DNA sequence: GCCTTAAAGCTAATGCCATTAGCCAAGCGG
DNA sequence: CCGCTTGGCTAATGGCATTAGCTTTAAGGC
């Protein structure tokens, strides 16, 4: 019988696909093993149990999200960059719901901070550059931005927006609210171009 | 041997306590049964399996959160009501993390919408009354407000704010950002008193 | 005060999953 | 061609949810 030829990367990627397709709650060693046509215990040669598998999916999610919003921000600045980034953020969460869910728990998984080739938080920090915030407000502003984007995406993913009103429109309004809030952030240098005028 | 004297309510409340103390992920029929000094299958006489148990905890969470923020808002209006409500919202999530986590999944648990004695979303809607928003913007504003509050609390609960900067201060700044964003909401009647002046 | 009876709580049994131990063979390096 | 690393396997254990079916409690009618 020929070998299956698994690697840690192959296993993690299959797990991520499964998470996206069936939901993060459906991620199990047994399910991944079945997809790879392999017995469950075989996976232990490549990943560190279920906890390790989840961690790998979370890492793929963090890097994937980071790369996506990075690409969305490149060549833009200020409100314009924020709008583009916010759009990419939500789109990634829609396209990779399992990875996105996994990503949330990453901070709690203590241990040596592993290789994040593209840290989403760092990208958001760069996006906020163009808003002229004082140095000591940057961390607070990043946190607020993360909260708003994640909160929307999370509520949406849980079916929390039940009314018929257009959810895309709500998101656009939320992002514009963020732009306004950031332009008038305490201690800010003042108004920045809102990106809707030349 | 005398009976244990369980009721659906008693079981649900013990489950909620366990969720808060050990984390929602630790909620299981076996764990609840052990706390109540009862065999696991006995619980099926009072709740509809694990899914039902989670649903009950979610309901306790929704009602608890609703009551808390309701009380915080009473007698206040506009930005003042928003600040008080936001504070109560976060405090509830801190004090009842298990219930709060359960609550998120409530919308997905399809079926007959059950008795919500105090719907948190309705309370938020009333809080937004004082901001003079046009009728057709109310739903969008409520969604934005929910997103921001939940997002912050959720990131915080997952240990997402790793830097040493004061998290309470970030929350206060986020809430002030919301106040600004809502006062200048598209189509709004204009500025409202920001609550920091008589 | 008995006796019927609905229901509370139990034990036994099944099945799924994670995890560990230990076996076996594939396939690479010499 | 040979040996050794290591990928993948089977077997076994233990936790959990769930169902079936039994026993006995204790409430209410008589």
PDB file of N, CA, C and O (backbone and C1' of nucleotides) in Angstrom, chain B residues 1-3 28-30 40-41 44 49-50, chain D residues 15-22 24-26:
ATOM      1  N   UNK B   1     -34.395   6.398  48.484  1.00  0.00           N
ATOM      2  CA  UNK B   1     -33.618   7.597  48.103  1.00  0.00           C
ATOM      3  C   UNK B   1     -34.565   8.731  47.690  1.00  0.00           C
ATOM      4  O   UNK B   1     -35.356   8.557  46.778  1.00  0.00           O
ATOM      5  N   UNK B   2     -34.454   9.867  48.347  1.00  0.00           N
ATOM      6  CA  UNK B   2     -35.363  10.974  47.992  1.00  0.00           C
ATOM      7  C   UNK B   2     -35.016  11.523  46.623  1.00  0.00           C
ATOM      8  O   UNK B   2     -33.889  11.372  46.146  1.00  0.00           O
ATOM      9  N   UNK B   3     -35.943  12.168  46.021  1.00  0.00           N
ATOM     10  CA  UNK B   3     -35.697  12.734  44.684  1.00  0.00           C
ATOM     11  C   UNK B   3     -34.860  13.999  44.780  1.00  0.00           C
ATOM     12  O   UNK B   3     -34.792  14.646  45.823  1.00  0.00           O
ATOM     13  N   UNK B  28     -21.375  21.041  29.610  1.00  0.00           N
ATOM     14  CA  UNK B  28     -21.761  19.731  29.088  1.00  0.00           C
ATOM     15  C   UNK B  28     -22.836  19.158  30.000  1.00  0.00           C
ATOM     16  O   UNK B  28     -22.953  19.551  31.165  1.00  0.00           O
ATOM     17  N   UNK B  29     -23.599  18.241  29.476  1.00  0.00           N
ATOM     18  CA  UNK B  29     -24.611  17.600  30.298  1.00  0.00           C
ATOM     19  C   UNK B  29     -23.954  16.894  31.469  1.00  0.00           C
ATOM     20  O   UNK B  29     -24.441  16.944  32.612  1.00  0.00           O
ATOM     21  N   UNK B  30     -22.847  16.231  31.196  1.00  0.00           N
ATOM     22  CA  UNK B  30     -22.168  15.489  32.255  1.00  0.00           C
ATOM     23  C   UNK B  30     -21.739  16.411  33.392  1.00  0.00           C
ATOM     24  O   UNK B  30     -21.915  16.082  34.564  1.00  0.00           O
ATOM     25  N   UNK B  40     -26.287  11.655  34.412  1.00  0.00           N
ATOM     26  CA  UNK B  40     -26.459  12.474  33.207  1.00  0.00           C
ATOM     27  C   UNK B  40     -27.824  12.299  32.528  1.00  0.00           C
ATOM     28  O   UNK B  40     -28.482  13.290  32.209  1.00  0.00           O
ATOM     29  N   UNK B  41     -28.275  11.072  32.298  1.00  0.00           N
ATOM     30  CA  UNK B  41     -29.527  10.921  31.536  1.00  0.00           C
ATOM     31  C   UNK B  41     -30.735  11.547  32.236  1.00  0.00           C
ATOM     32  O   UNK B  41     -31.745  11.843  31.590  1.00  0.00           O
ATOM     33  N   UNK B  44     -32.376  14.717  30.871  1.00  0.00           N
ATOM     34  CA  UNK B  44     -33.260  14.719  29.697  1.00  0.00           C
ATOM     35  C   UNK B  44     -34.726  14.878  30.079  1.00  0.00           C
ATOM     36  O   UNK B  44     -35.562  15.170  29.227  1.00  0.00           O
ATOM     37  N   UNK B  49     -31.732  17.932  25.716  1.00  0.00           N
ATOM     38  CA  UNK B  49     -30.375  17.580  25.315  1.00  0.00           C
ATOM     39  C   UNK B  49     -29.398  18.735  25.456  1.00  0.00           C
ATOM     40  O   UNK B  49     -29.720  19.779  26.039  1.00  0.00           O
ATOM     41  N   UNK B  50     -28.211  18.539  24.934  1.00  0.00           N
ATOM     42  CA  UNK B  50     -27.182  19.574  25.041  1.00  0.00           C
ATOM     43  C   UNK B  50     -27.584  20.839  24.306  1.00  0.00           C
ATOM     44  O   UNK B  50     -27.406  21.963  24.815  1.00  0.00           O
TER      45      UNK B  50
ATOM     46  P    DG D  15     -12.788   8.904  32.002  1.00  0.00           P
ATOM     47  O5'  DG D  15     -13.504  10.008  31.121  1.00  0.00           O
ATOM     48  C5'  DG D  15     -12.740  11.076  30.564  1.00  0.00           C
ATOM     49  C4'  DG D  15     -13.601  11.808  29.557  1.00  0.00           C
ATOM     50  C3'  DG D  15     -15.006  12.108  30.085  1.00  0.00           C
ATOM     51  O3'  DG D  15     -15.321  13.478  29.857  1.00  0.00           O
ATOM     52  C1'  DG D  15     -15.127  10.911  28.026  1.00  0.00           C
ATOM     53  P    DC D  16     -16.589  14.094  30.569  1.00  0.00           P
ATOM     54  O5'  DC D  16     -17.680  14.080  29.412  1.00  0.00           O
ATOM     55  C5'  DC D  16     -17.472  14.845  28.243  1.00  0.00           C
ATOM     56  C4'  DC D  16     -18.455  14.411  27.180  1.00  0.00           C
ATOM     57  C3'  DC D  16     -19.911  14.423  27.647  1.00  0.00           C
ATOM     58  O3'  DC D  16     -20.576  15.560  27.107  1.00  0.00           O
ATOM     59  C1'  DC D  16     -19.363  12.501  26.309  1.00  0.00           C
ATOM     60  P    DA D  17     -22.132  15.760  27.336  1.00  0.00           P
ATOM     61  O5'  DA D  17     -22.760  14.898  26.155  1.00  0.00           O
ATOM     62  C5'  DA D  17     -22.496  15.274  24.819  1.00  0.00           C
ATOM     63  C4'  DA D  17     -23.467  14.603  23.865  1.00  0.00           C
ATOM     64  C3'  DA D  17     -24.936  14.770  24.221  1.00  0.00           C
ATOM     65  O3'  DA D  17     -25.674  14.915  23.013  1.00  0.00           O
ATOM     66  C1'  DA D  17     -24.365  12.468  24.269  1.00  0.00           C
ATOM     67  P    DT D  18     -27.209  15.268  23.024  1.00  0.00           P
ATOM     68  O5'  DT D  18     -27.868  13.837  22.877  1.00  0.00           O
ATOM     69  C5'  DT D  18     -27.432  12.990  21.812  1.00  0.00           C
ATOM     70  C4'  DT D  18     -28.025  11.621  21.996  1.00  0.00           C
ATOM     71  C3'  DT D  18     -29.482  11.611  22.487  1.00  0.00           C
ATOM     72  O3'  DT D  18     -30.290  11.100  21.435  1.00  0.00           O
ATOM     73  C1'  DT D  18     -28.157   9.961  23.569  1.00  0.00           C
ATOM     74  P    DT D  19     -31.892  11.063  21.594  1.00  0.00           P
ATOM     75  O5'  DT D  19     -32.159   9.531  21.908  1.00  0.00           O
ATOM     76  C5'  DT D  19     -31.512   8.534  21.121  1.00  0.00           C
ATOM     77  C4'  DT D  19     -31.871   7.146  21.639  1.00  0.00           C
ATOM     78  C3'  DT D  19     -33.321   6.991  22.100  1.00  0.00           C
ATOM     79  O3'  DT D  19     -33.861   5.834  21.465  1.00  0.00           O
ATOM     80  C1'  DT D  19     -31.827   6.246  23.792  1.00  0.00           C
ATOM     81  P    DA D  20     -35.382   5.348  21.690  1.00  0.00           P
ATOM     82  O5'  DA D  20     -35.209   4.150  22.729  1.00  0.00           O
ATOM     83  C5'  DA D  20     -34.053   3.312  22.653  1.00  0.00           C
ATOM     84  C4'  DA D  20     -34.196   2.131  23.608  1.00  0.00           C
ATOM     85  C3'  DA D  20     -35.634   1.834  24.044  1.00  0.00           C
ATOM     86  O3'  DA D  20     -35.768   0.431  24.216  1.00  0.00           O
ATOM     87  C1'  DA D  20     -34.344   2.430  25.933  1.00  0.00           C
ATOM     88  P    DG D  21     -37.227  -0.210  24.481  1.00  0.00           P
ATOM     89  O5'  DG D  21     -37.166  -0.547  26.033  1.00  0.00           O
ATOM     90  C5'  DG D  21     -36.008  -1.204  26.545  1.00  0.00           C
ATOM     91  C4'  DG D  21     -36.030  -1.144  28.063  1.00  0.00           C
ATOM     92  C3'  DG D  21     -37.434  -1.312  28.673  1.00  0.00           C
ATOM     93  O3'  DG D  21     -37.313  -2.116  29.831  1.00  0.00           O
ATOM     94  C1'  DG D  21     -36.458   0.621  29.492  1.00  0.00           C
ATOM     95  P    DC D  22     -38.606  -2.704  30.593  1.00  0.00           P
ATOM     96  O5'  DC D  22     -38.135  -2.632  32.111  1.00  0.00           O
ATOM     97  C5'  DC D  22     -36.782  -2.975  32.439  1.00  0.00           C
ATOM     98  C4'  DC D  22     -36.393  -2.304  33.743  1.00  0.00           C
ATOM     99  C3'  DC D  22     -37.452  -2.446  34.835  1.00  0.00           C
ATOM    100  O3'  DC D  22     -36.859  -3.031  35.988  1.00  0.00           O
ATOM    101  C1'  DC D  22     -36.799  -0.162  34.574  1.00  0.00           C
ATOM    102  P    DT D  24     -37.421  -0.473  43.212  1.00  0.00           P
ATOM    103  O5'  DT D  24     -37.835   0.946  43.788  1.00  0.00           O
ATOM    104  C5'  DT D  24     -36.952   2.041  43.576  1.00  0.00           C
ATOM    105  C4'  DT D  24     -37.756   3.312  43.601  1.00  0.00           C
ATOM    106  C3'  DT D  24     -38.826   3.351  44.707  1.00  0.00           C
ATOM    107  O3'  DT D  24     -38.803   4.644  45.238  1.00  0.00           O
ATOM    108  C1'  DT D  24     -39.781   3.929  42.679  1.00  0.00           C
ATOM    109  P    DT D  25     -38.899   4.804  46.842  1.00  0.00           P
ATOM    110  O5'  DT D  25     -39.114   6.384  46.927  1.00  0.00           O
ATOM    111  C5'  DT D  25     -38.351   7.204  46.064  1.00  0.00           C
ATOM    112  C4'  DT D  25     -39.269   8.203  45.363  1.00  0.00           C
ATOM    113  C3'  DT D  25     -40.240   8.933  46.304  1.00  0.00           C
ATOM    114  O3'  DT D  25     -39.943  10.297  46.200  1.00  0.00           O
ATOM    115  C1'  DT D  25     -41.330   8.215  44.323  1.00  0.00           C
ATOM    116  P    DA D  26     -40.221  11.295  47.430  1.00  0.00           P
ATOM    117  O5'  DA D  26     -41.711  11.798  47.125  1.00  0.00           O
ATOM    118  C5'  DA D  26     -41.951  12.465  45.887  1.00  0.00           C
ATOM    119  C4'  DA D  26     -43.444  12.483  45.621  1.00  0.00           C
ATOM    120  C3'  DA D  26     -44.312  12.758  46.855  1.00  0.00           C
ATOM    121  O3'  DA D  26     -45.385  13.561  46.450  1.00  0.00           O
ATOM    122  C1'  DA D  26     -45.063  10.854  45.816  1.00  0.00           C
TER     123       DA D  26
END
